[in-house]
Amino acid sequence: MSDLKQLPEVPSIDFFTHAGGILNNPLPFHQKNFNKLGDTFRLNLGFGNSVVFSRDPEFAIYALRNNQKNFRKTEIQTKDLAKYVGHGLLTSEGDEWKFQRKLIQPAFYRKNLYTLLDFMVEAIDKELERIEVDKTIDIFPIFNDLAFKVVVKSLFSDAINSEEIARLQFITEETQKMLVKELRQPYKKWWFTLSGQLKRNLGLSQDARDLLSGIIKRRRDSKQEGKDLLDMLMGLSYEDGSKMNEEQLIDEILILFIAGHETTSNALSFTIQLIGQKDKVQEKLFSEIKDLEEKSLFEVLKESKYTQHVIEESMRLFPPVYFIDRQNIEDDSFKGFEIPKNTTLLFSVHQIHRNAKNWDNPTDFNPDRFAKTRSVTDFYIPFGAGPRKCIGNNFAMYEITLALHQLLKKFKIEEVKPEIEIQPLISLKPKNAFVKFSKR
């Protein structure tokens, strides 16, 4: 690799100087460096540590799909996140991941997800009752609860009570806040341990596992089928005929809580704000929804073409998963730059989706761009790419589509803030998502 160039580097002093701002929102810091140094650069974190950031879609596809065998997930997921949620599909690697993916994939086939549609709509309608008309409200808390309830309903149908739901939601959100602190302030690791913050959050994770163990036991003892995701997961068999043990089952359920509810609540909040800024988009969307009003839920999902384009464009501008992490197993190179083995790579989905090299007027909200025939596969990756593309992408799209239909059948978006604020945590969350609705 002697003929290869070194990546341009951001010195560690810049990282420590901007540490406070990075904790609150790292995106402006990274964008400044992208604009200054190009599509790929190295950030020196000090103490011999560094991270490579890239907004080059070709590099992302190279690592995620074309040469994916030389790239694994980093300890951000396999260790830092895993200590809170266990080793499910999102946090496992190698043969362990392949083993689980092969087992679980059938539960997320379209035909199986269609059996969950009534559960989804039931949970959606119940949460939408909380919307107050002719009053400016922050829509994110409602959508956050809605998305969590949809996942819970799809997983457990009626096998969980409101207190258990509230406890699981609290634990999920608290442990994620702790993880954000750990990732953005690695130099305070000693304090998180000494102060008891880490121990407290690990205790919360164990509480969640105990709660889920109780739900699973009740289902097994009842010997009744719930026709939900829990039944599907409990019914899956490995090639030797064995089934997932309880610990593995809980790991997968915890991953579903995070991946299933985070993506949807964020995407819905951003989508509603974007629709509210464009009257023509809202009118066209409502026209499609009205035309499909008498159709079955299966037909609604199949024929909601414009709704899908609206969601895709929203997730282009505000991808819930705004960074994808990888680490190369062996020495590698890309476009003449040296990538020594064990380099930590963070691909900025947020920047890839807004790169003017690939998108016309990239900051404009224009759903019609997804109606064009040209492929955007290589620079549109809200669910990742390659073998590890999110297994729940269809679940998320179905849920968001149904939520938009149920919402816009009842309400009209009258007013939104002119500026959409963001709060980058584990996922890209909305901030101050104030919206005003009226009855249709």
CSV table of C-alpha atoms in Angstrom, one decimal:
chain,number,residue,atom,x,y,z
A,1,MET,CA,0.0,0.0,0.0
A,2,SER,CA,3.1,2.2,-0.3
A,3,ASP,CA,1.8,4.1,-3.3
A,4,LEU,CA,-1.4,5.1,-1.7
A,5,LYS,CA,-2.2,8.5,-0.3
A,6,GLN,CA,-3.1,9.4,3.3
A,7,LEU,CA,-6.5,10.8,3.9
A,8,PRO,CA,-6.8,14.5,4.8
A,9,GLU,CA,-7.0,14.8,8.6
A,10,VAL,CA,-8.8,17.0,11.1
A,11,PRO,CA,-6.4,17.5,14.1
A,12,SER,CA,-7.4,16.3,17.6
A,13,ILE,CA,-7.3,19.9,18.9
A,14,ASP,CA,-10.2,20.8,16.6
A,15,PHE,CA,-12.2,17.8,18.1
A,16,PHE,CA,-11.6,18.9,21.7
A,17,THR,CA,-12.2,22.6,20.9
A,18,HIS,CA,-15.7,21.7,19.5
A,19,ALA,CA,-16.5,18.9,21.9
A,20,GLY,CA,-19.4,20.8,23.5
A,21,GLY,CA,-21.0,21.5,20.1
A,22,ILE,CA,-20.4,18.0,18.9
A,23,LEU,CA,-22.2,16.6,22.0
A,24,ASN,CA,-25.3,18.6,21.1
A,25,ASN,CA,-25.2,18.3,17.3
A,26,PRO,CA,-22.2,16.9,15.5
A,27,LEU,CA,-23.5,17.5,12.0
A,28,PRO,CA,-22.4,21.2,11.5
A,29,PHE,CA,-18.8,20.2,12.6
A,30,HIS,CA,-18.7,17.3,10.1
A,31,GLN,CA,-20.2,19.3,7.3
A,32,LYS,CA,-17.6,22.0,7.8
A,33,ASN,CA,-14.9,19.4,7.5
A,34,PHE,CA,-16.5,17.8,4.4
A,35,ASN,CA,-16.7,21.1,2.7
A,36,LYS,CA,-13.1,21.9,3.6
A,37,LEU,CA,-11.4,18.5,3.1
A,38,GLY,CA,-13.6,16.7,0.6
A,39,ASP,CA,-15.9,13.7,0.6
A,40,THR,CA,-13.7,11.5,2.9
A,41,PHE,CA,-11.5,12.6,5.8
A,42,ARG,CA,-9.9,11.3,9.0
A,43,LEU,CA,-10.8,12.8,12.4
A,44,ASN,CA,-8.1,12.5,15.0
A,45,LEU,CA,-9.7,11.9,18.4
A,46,GLY,CA,-6.4,12.0,20.3
A,47,PHE,CA,-4.7,9.2,22.3
A,48,GLY,CA,-4.0,7.2,19.1
A,49,ASN,CA,-7.6,7.0,18.1
A,50,SER,CA,-9.2,8.2,14.9
A,51,VAL,CA,-12.4,7.9,12.8
A,52,VAL,CA,-12.8,8.2,9.1
A,53,PHE,CA,-15.9,10.0,7.9
A,54,SER,CA,-17.2,9.8,4.4
A,55,ARG,CA,-20.1,11.1,2.3
A,56,ASP,CA,-18.9,9.4,-0.8
A,57,PRO,CA,-21.8,7.1,-1.9
A,58,GLU,CA,-19.5,4.9,-3.9
A,59,PHE,CA,-17.3,4.3,-0.8
A,60,ALA,CA,-20.5,3.4,1.2
A,61,ILE,CA,-21.7,0.9,-1.4
A,62,TYR,CA,-18.2,-0.5,-1.6
A,63,ALA,CA,-18.1,-1.2,2.1
A,64,LEU,CA,-21.8,-2.2,2.6
A,65,ARG,CA,-22.3,-4.3,-0.6
A,66,ASN,CA,-19.5,-4.7,-3.2
A,67,ASN,CA,-16.7,-5.6,-0.7
A,68,GLN,CA,-18.8,-6.2,2.4
A,69,LYS,CA,-16.9,-9.4,3.4
A,70,ASN,CA,-14.0,-7.1,4.4
A,71,PHE,CA,-16.1,-4.9,6.6
A,72,ARG,CA,-17.8,-5.5,9.9
A,73,LYS,CA,-19.8,-3.4,12.3
A,74,THR,CA,-17.8,-1.5,14.8
A,75,GLU,CA,-17.8,-1.8,18.6
A,76,ILE,CA,-20.4,1.1,18.6
A,77,GLN,CA,-23.0,-1.6,17.9
A,78,THR,CA,-21.3,-4.9,18.7
A,79,LYS,CA,-20.2,-3.8,22.2
A,80,ASP,CA,-21.5,-0.3,23.2
A,81,LEU,CA,-25.1,-0.9,22.1
A,82,ALA,CA,-25.1,-4.6,22.7
A,83,LYS,CA,-24.5,-4.2,26.4
A,84,TYR,CA,-28.0,-2.6,26.6
A,85,VAL,CA,-29.9,-4.7,24.1
A,86,GLY,CA,-28.0,-8.0,23.7
A,87,HIS,CA,-26.8,-9.7,20.6
A,88,GLY,CA,-29.7,-9.6,18.2
A,89,LEU,CA,-29.6,-9.0,14.4
A,90,LEU,CA,-28.5,-5.4,14.7
A,91,THR,CA,-25.6,-6.0,17.0
A,92,SER,CA,-24.3,-9.5,16.1
A,93,GLU,CA,-21.6,-10.3,13.5
A,94,GLY,CA,-20.2,-13.1,11.4
A,95,ASP,CA,-21.7,-16.6,11.6
A,96,GLU,CA,-23.8,-15.6,14.6
A,97,TRP,CA,-25.5,-12.9,12.4
A,98,LYS,CA,-25.9,-15.2,9.4
A,99,PHE,CA,-27.5,-17.9,11.6
A,100,GLN,CA,-30.0,-15.5,13.1
A,101,ARG,CA,-30.8,-13.7,9.9
A,102,LYS,CA,-31.6,-16.9,8.1
A,103,LEU,CA,-33.9,-17.9,11.0
A,104,ILE,CA,-35.7,-14.6,11.4
A,105,GLN,CA,-36.0,-13.4,7.7
A,106,PRO,CA,-39.3,-15.4,7.1
A,107,ALA,CA,-41.1,-13.4,9.9
A,108,PHE,CA,-40.6,-10.3,7.8
A,109,TYR,CA,-41.8,-11.6,4.5
A,110,ARG,CA,-44.5,-9.4,3.1
A,111,LYS,CA,-47.2,-12.1,3.4
A,112,ASN,CA,-46.5,-12.4,7.1
A,113,LEU,CA,-46.4,-8.6,7.7
A,114,TYR,CA,-49.8,-8.4,6.1
A,115,THR,CA,-51.2,-10.3,9.0
A,116,LEU,CA,-50.1,-7.5,11.3
A,117,LEU,CA,-51.8,-4.6,9.4
A,118,ASP,CA,-55.0,-4.7,11.6
A,119,PHE,CA,-52.8,-4.5,14.7
A,120,MET,CA,-51.0,-1.5,13.2
A,121,VAL,CA,-54.2,0.4,12.3
A,122,GLU,CA,-55.7,-0.3,15.7
A,123,ALA,CA,-52.7,1.2,17.5
A,124,ILE,CA,-52.4,4.1,15.1
A,125,ASP,CA,-56.1,5.2,15.4
A,126,LYS,CA,-55.9,5.0,19.2
A,127,GLU,CA,-52.9,7.3,19.4
A,128,LEU,CA,-54.3,9.8,16.8
A,129,GLU,CA,-57.2,10.4,19.1
A,130,ARG,CA,-54.7,12.5,21.2
A,131,ILE,CA,-54.4,15.1,18.4
A,132,GLU,CA,-56.0,18.4,19.4
A,133,VAL,CA,-57.3,20.6,16.5
A,134,ASP,CA,-56.9,24.3,16.0
A,135,LYS,CA,-54.0,24.3,18.5
A,136,THR,CA,-50.3,24.3,17.9
A,137,ILE,CA,-48.8,21.1,19.3
A,138,ASP,CA,-45.5,19.3,19.2
A,139,ILE,CA,-46.3,16.2,17.1
A,140,PHE,CA,-43.2,14.2,18.0
A,141,PRO,CA,-44.4,12.9,21.4
A,142,ILE,CA,-47.6,11.6,19.9
A,143,PHE,CA,-45.8,9.9,17.0
A,144,ASN,CA,-43.1,8.6,19.4
A,145,ASP,CA,-45.8,6.9,21.5
A,146,LEU,CA,-47.7,5.8,18.3
A,147,ALA,CA,-44.6,4.1,16.9
A,148,PHE,CA,-43.8,2.4,20.1
A,149,LYS,CA,-47.4,1.2,20.6
A,150,VAL,CA,-47.5,-0.2,17.0
A,151,VAL,CA,-44.3,-2.2,17.6
A,152,VAL,CA,-45.7,-3.4,21.0
A,153,LYS,CA,-49.1,-4.3,19.4
A,154,SER,CA,-47.5,-6.1,16.5
A,155,LEU,CA,-45.2,-8.0,18.8
A,156,PHE,CA,-47.6,-8.9,21.6
A,157,SER,CA,-51.2,-8.1,20.5
A,158,ASP,CA,-53.0,-8.0,23.9
A,159,ALA,CA,-50.4,-9.8,25.9
A,160,ILE,CA,-49.0,-6.7,27.5
A,161,ASN,CA,-50.6,-4.0,29.8
A,162,SER,CA,-50.3,-0.3,29.7
A,163,GLU,CA,-47.9,-0.1,32.8
A,164,GLU,CA,-45.5,-2.6,31.1
A,165,ILE,CA,-45.6,-0.6,27.9
A,166,ALA,CA,-44.8,2.6,29.7
A,167,ARG,CA,-42.0,0.9,31.6
A,168,LEU,CA,-40.4,-0.5,28.4
A,169,GLN,CA,-40.7,2.8,26.6
A,170,PHE,CA,-39.0,4.6,29.5
A,171,ILE,CA,-36.2,2.1,29.7
A,172,THR,CA,-35.6,2.2,25.9
A,173,GLU,CA,-35.3,6.0,25.9
A,174,GLU,CA,-33.2,6.3,29.1
A,175,THR,CA,-30.6,3.8,27.9
A,176,GLN,CA,-30.3,5.4,24.5
A,177,LYS,CA,-29.6,8.8,26.2
A,178,MET,CA,-26.8,7.1,28.2
A,179,LEU,CA,-25.4,5.5,25.1
A,180,VAL,CA,-25.2,8.9,23.3
A,181,LYS,CA,-23.2,10.3,26.2
A,182,GLU,CA,-20.8,7.4,26.1
A,183,LEU,CA,-20.2,7.7,22.4
A,184,ARG,CA,-19.8,11.5,22.2
A,185,GLN,CA,-17.8,11.9,25.4
A,186,PRO,CA,-15.5,8.9,25.5
A,187,TYR,CA,-13.1,10.8,27.6
A,188,LYS,CA,-15.7,10.8,30.5
A,189,LYS,CA,-15.9,7.0,30.6
A,190,TRP,CA,-14.3,6.9,34.1
A,191,TRP,CA,-17.0,9.4,35.4
A,192,PHE,CA,-19.9,7.4,34.0
A,193,THR,CA,-18.6,4.4,35.9
A,194,LEU,CA,-17.7,6.3,39.1
A,195,SER,CA,-20.9,8.3,39.3
A,196,GLY,CA,-23.1,5.1,38.9
A,197,GLN,CA,-24.8,6.3,35.7
A,198,LEU,CA,-23.6,3.3,33.8
A,199,LYS,CA,-24.6,0.8,36.5
A,200,ARG,CA,-28.1,2.4,36.7
A,201,ASN,CA,-28.7,2.1,33.0
A,202,LEU,CA,-27.4,-1.4,32.8
A,203,GLY,CA,-29.9,-2.2,35.7
A,204,LEU,CA,-32.7,-0.7,33.6
A,205,SER,CA,-31.8,-2.9,30.7
A,206,GLN,CA,-32.0,-6.0,33.0
A,207,ASP,CA,-35.4,-4.7,34.2
A,208,ALA,CA,-36.6,-4.7,30.6
A,209,ARG,CA,-35.3,-8.2,30.1
A,210,ASP,CA,-37.1,-9.4,33.2
A,211,LEU,CA,-40.3,-7.8,32.1
A,212,LEU,CA,-40.1,-9.4,28.6
A,213,SER,CA,-39.4,-12.8,30.2
A,214,GLY,CA,-42.6,-12.5,32.1
A,215,ILE,CA,-44.6,-11.7,28.9
A,216,ILE,CA,-43.0,-14.7,27.1
A,217,LYS,CA,-43.8,-17.0,30.0
A,218,ARG,CA,-47.5,-15.8,30.1
A,219,ARG,CA,-47.8,-16.5,26.3
A,220,ARG,CA,-46.3,-20.0,26.7
A,221,ASP,CA,-48.4,-20.8,29.7
A,222,SER,CA,-51.6,-19.7,28.0
A,223,LYS,CA,-51.0,-22.0,25.0
A,224,GLN,CA,-53.0,-19.5,22.9
A,225,GLU,CA,-51.9,-18.1,19.6
A,226,GLY,CA,-51.6,-14.3,19.4
A,227,LYS,CA,-51.0,-14.3,15.6
A,228,ASP,CA,-48.4,-11.6,16.2
A,229,LEU,CA,-44.7,-11.3,15.8
A,230,LEU,CA,-44.0,-13.0,19.2
A,231,ASP,CA,-45.8,-16.1,17.9
A,232,MET,CA,-43.9,-15.9,14.6
A,233,LEU,CA,-40.6,-15.6,16.4
A,234,MET,CA,-41.4,-18.3,18.9
A,235,GLY,CA,-42.5,-20.6,16.1
A,236,LEU,CA,-39.3,-20.3,14.0
A,237,SER,CA,-37.0,-23.3,13.9
A,238,TYR,CA,-33.3,-23.7,13.0
A,239,GLU,CA,-32.3,-26.3,10.5
A,240,ASP,CA,-31.9,-28.9,13.3
A,241,GLY,CA,-35.4,-28.3,14.4
A,242,SER,CA,-34.5,-26.4,17.6
A,243,LYS,CA,-35.9,-23.0,18.4
A,244,MET,CA,-34.5,-19.7,19.8
A,245,ASN,CA,-33.8,-19.9,23.5
A,246,GLU,CA,-35.4,-17.2,25.7
A,247,GLU,CA,-32.3,-15.0,26.0
A,248,GLN,CA,-31.9,-14.8,22.2
A,249,LEU,CA,-35.6,-14.2,21.8
A,250,ILE,CA,-35.4,-11.3,24.2
A,251,ASP,CA,-32.4,-9.9,22.4
A,252,GLU,CA,-34.3,-9.8,19.1
A,253,ILE,CA,-37.3,-8.2,20.7
A,254,LEU,CA,-35.2,-5.5,22.3
A,255,ILE,CA,-33.7,-4.8,18.8
A,256,LEU,CA,-37.2,-4.5,17.3
A,257,PHE,CA,-38.1,-1.9,20.0
A,258,ILE,CA,-35.2,0.3,19.0
A,259,ALA,CA,-35.1,-0.2,15.3
A,260,GLY,CA,-38.9,-0.5,14.8
A,261,HIS,CA,-40.0,2.5,16.8
A,262,GLU,CA,-37.1,4.9,16.3
A,263,THR,CA,-37.2,4.9,12.5
A,264,THR,CA,-41.0,5.4,12.3
A,265,SER,CA,-41.5,8.1,14.9
A,266,ASN,CA,-38.7,10.2,13.5
A,267,ALA,CA,-39.7,9.7,9.9
A,268,LEU,CA,-43.4,10.5,10.6
A,269,SER,CA,-42.6,13.7,12.4
A,270,PHE,CA,-40.3,15.0,9.7
A,271,THR,CA,-42.7,13.9,7.0
A,272,ILE,CA,-45.7,15.7,8.5
A,273,GLN,CA,-43.7,18.9,8.8
A,274,LEU,CA,-42.5,18.7,5.2
A,275,ILE,CA,-46.0,18.0,3.9
A,276,GLY,CA,-47.3,21.0,5.9
A,277,GLN,CA,-44.8,23.3,4.1
A,278,LYS,CA,-46.1,22.3,0.6
A,279,ASP,CA,-49.8,22.7,0.0
A,280,LYS,CA,-49.6,21.0,-3.4
A,281,VAL,CA,-48.0,18.0,-1.9
A,282,GLN,CA,-50.6,17.8,0.8
A,283,GLU,CA,-53.4,18.1,-1.8
A,284,LYS,CA,-52.0,15.4,-4.1
A,285,LEU,CA,-51.4,13.1,-1.1
A,286,PHE,CA,-54.9,13.5,0.2
A,287,SER,CA,-56.3,12.9,-3.3
A,288,GLU,CA,-54.5,9.5,-3.4
A,289,ILE,CA,-55.7,8.7,0.1
A,290,LYS,CA,-59.3,9.5,-0.7
A,291,ASP,CA,-59.2,7.4,-3.9
A,292,LEU,CA,-58.0,4.4,-1.8
A,293,GLU,CA,-60.4,4.9,1.1
A,294,GLU,CA,-62.6,1.9,0.2
A,295,LYS,CA,-59.7,-0.4,-0.5
A,296,SER,CA,-58.4,-3.2,1.7
A,297,LEU,CA,-55.2,-2.4,3.7
A,298,PHE,CA,-53.3,-4.7,1.4
A,299,GLU,CA,-54.5,-2.7,-1.7
A,300,VAL,CA,-53.8,0.6,0.1
A,301,LEU,CA,-50.2,-0.4,0.6
A,302,LYS,CA,-49.8,-1.7,-2.9
A,303,GLU,CA,-51.3,1.3,-4.6
A,304,SER,CA,-50.0,4.2,-2.5
A,305,LYS,CA,-47.4,5.2,-5.0
A,306,TYR,CA,-47.3,8.9,-4.2
A,307,THR,CA,-47.4,8.3,-0.5
A,308,GLN,CA,-44.3,6.1,-0.9
A,309,HIS,CA,-42.6,8.9,-2.9
A,310,VAL,CA,-43.4,11.4,-0.1
A,311,ILE,CA,-42.0,9.1,2.6
A,312,GLU,CA,-38.9,8.4,0.5
A,313,GLU,CA,-38.2,12.0,-0.1
A,314,SER,CA,-38.7,12.8,3.6
A,315,MET,CA,-36.2,10.1,4.6
A,316,ARG,CA,-33.8,11.4,2.0
A,317,LEU,CA,-33.7,14.8,3.6
A,318,PHE,CA,-34.0,13.5,7.2
A,319,PRO,CA,-32.7,9.9,7.3
A,320,PRO,CA,-33.5,8.5,10.8
A,321,VAL,CA,-30.3,6.4,10.5
A,322,TYR,CA,-28.0,9.3,9.7
A,323,PHE,CA,-24.6,7.5,10.1
A,324,ILE,CA,-23.6,3.9,9.2
A,325,ASP,CA,-20.6,2.5,10.9
A,326,ARG,CA,-18.1,-0.1,9.6
A,327,GLN,CA,-14.6,-1.4,10.3
A,328,ASN,CA,-12.4,-3.1,7.7
A,329,ILE,CA,-10.9,-6.5,8.7
A,330,GLU,CA,-7.9,-6.3,6.4
A,331,ASP,CA,-5.9,-3.5,4.8
A,332,ASP,CA,-8.0,-1.9,2.0
A,333,SER,CA,-8.0,1.2,-0.3
A,334,PHE,CA,-10.5,3.3,-2.0
A,335,LYS,CA,-9.9,5.9,-4.8
A,336,GLY,CA,-6.2,5.9,-4.1
A,337,PHE,CA,-6.4,6.4,-0.3
A,338,GLU,CA,-5.0,4.0,2.2
A,339,ILE,CA,-7.5,2.4,4.6
A,340,PRO,CA,-5.4,0.4,7.1
A,341,LYS,CA,-7.1,-2.6,8.8
A,342,ASN,CA,-9.3,-1.9,11.8
A,343,THR,CA,-10.1,1.6,10.6
A,344,THR,CA,-13.4,2.9,12.0
A,345,LEU,CA,-15.5,4.3,9.3
A,346,LEU,CA,-18.7,6.4,9.6
A,347,PHE,CA,-20.7,6.9,6.4
A,348,SER,CA,-22.8,10.1,6.7
A,349,VAL,CA,-26.2,9.1,5.2
A,350,HIS,CA,-27.4,12.6,5.9
A,351,GLN,CA,-24.6,14.1,3.7
A,352,ILE,CA,-24.9,11.4,1.0
A,353,HIS,CA,-28.6,12.2,0.7
A,354,ARG,CA,-27.9,15.9,0.3
A,355,ASN,CA,-24.9,15.8,-2.0
A,356,ALA,CA,-25.4,18.0,-5.1
A,357,LYS,CA,-23.3,15.6,-7.1
A,358,ASN,CA,-26.2,13.1,-7.0
A,359,TRP,CA,-29.4,15.2,-6.5
A,360,ASP,CA,-30.8,18.2,-8.3
A,361,ASN,CA,-31.6,21.0,-5.8
A,362,PRO,CA,-30.8,18.6,-3.0
A,363,THR,CA,-32.3,20.6,-0.1
A,364,ASP,CA,-35.7,20.9,-1.8
A,365,PHE,CA,-38.6,18.7,-0.7
A,366,ASN,CA,-39.7,17.2,-4.1
A,367,PRO,CA,-41.4,13.8,-3.9
A,368,ASP,CA,-41.7,13.6,-7.6
A,369,ARG,CA,-38.0,13.0,-8.0
A,370,PHE,CA,-38.7,9.4,-6.8
A,371,ALA,CA,-41.2,9.0,-9.6
A,372,LYS,CA,-38.5,9.2,-12.2
A,373,THR,CA,-37.2,6.0,-13.8
A,374,ARG,CA,-33.5,6.5,-13.0
A,375,SER,CA,-32.2,4.4,-10.2
A,376,VAL,CA,-31.2,6.0,-6.9
A,377,THR,CA,-30.1,2.8,-5.3
A,378,ASP,CA,-26.5,3.7,-5.0
A,379,PHE,CA,-27.0,7.1,-3.3
A,380,TYR,CA,-30.3,6.5,-1.4
A,381,ILE,CA,-29.6,4.3,1.7
A,382,PRO,CA,-32.0,5.1,4.6
A,383,PHE,CA,-32.2,1.4,5.5
A,384,GLY,CA,-28.6,0.7,4.6
A,385,ALA,CA,-27.5,-1.5,1.7
A,386,GLY,CA,-26.2,-5.0,0.9
A,387,PRO,CA,-26.7,-8.2,3.0
A,388,ARG,CA,-27.2,-6.2,6.2
A,389,LYS,CA,-29.9,-3.9,4.9
A,390,CYS,CA,-32.5,-3.4,7.6
A,391,ILE,CA,-34.7,-6.5,7.9
A,392,GLY,CA,-37.6,-4.3,9.1
A,393,ASN,CA,-37.7,-1.8,6.1
A,394,ASN,CA,-41.0,-3.1,4.9
A,395,PHE,CA,-42.5,-3.1,8.4
A,396,ALA,CA,-41.4,0.6,8.7
A,397,MET,CA,-42.8,1.6,5.3
A,398,TYR,CA,-46.1,-0.1,5.9
A,399,GLU,CA,-46.5,1.6,9.3
A,400,ILE,CA,-45.6,5.0,8.1
A,401,THR,CA,-47.9,4.7,5.0
A,402,LEU,CA,-50.9,3.6,7.1
A,403,ALA,CA,-50.2,6.3,9.7
A,404,LEU,CA,-50.2,9.0,7.0
A,405,HIS,CA,-53.4,7.6,5.6
A,406,GLN,CA,-55.2,7.4,8.9
A,407,LEU,CA,-54.0,10.9,9.9
A,408,LEU,CA,-54.8,12.8,6.7
A,409,LYS,CA,-58.2,11.2,6.3
A,410,LYS,CA,-59.2,12.9,9.6
A,411,PHE,CA,-57.0,16.1,9.7
A,412,LYS,CA,-55.6,18.8,7.5
A,413,ILE,CA,-52.1,20.2,8.3
A,414,GLU,CA,-52.8,23.9,8.7
A,415,GLU,CA,-49.5,25.3,9.8
A,416,VAL,CA,-45.9,24.3,10.6
A,417,LYS,CA,-42.8,26.0,11.6
A,418,PRO,CA,-40.8,27.4,8.6
A,419,GLU,CA,-37.6,25.8,9.9
A,420,ILE,CA,-37.4,22.1,10.7
A,421,GLU,CA,-35.1,21.5,13.7
A,422,ILE,CA,-33.1,18.3,14.3
A,423,GLN,CA,-31.7,16.6,17.4
A,424,PRO,CA,-29.1,14.0,16.3
A,425,LEU,CA,-28.9,11.2,19.0
A,426,ILE,CA,-28.6,7.5,18.2
A,427,SER,CA,-31.0,8.3,15.4
A,428,LEU,CA,-31.9,11.7,13.8
A,429,LYS,CA,-34.7,13.0,15.9
A,430,PRO,CA,-36.9,16.1,15.3
A,431,LYS,CA,-36.9,19.0,17.7
A,432,ASN,CA,-39.7,21.4,18.4
A,433,ALA,CA,-41.9,19.7,15.7
A,434,PHE,CA,-44.8,22.2,16.1
A,435,VAL,CA,-47.8,21.6,13.9
A,436,LYS,CA,-51.4,22.9,13.8
A,437,PHE,CA,-54.2,20.6,12.5
A,438,SER,CA,-57.9,21.2,11.6
A,439,LYS,CA,-60.7,18.7,11.1
A,440,ARG,CA,-61.4,17.6,7.6
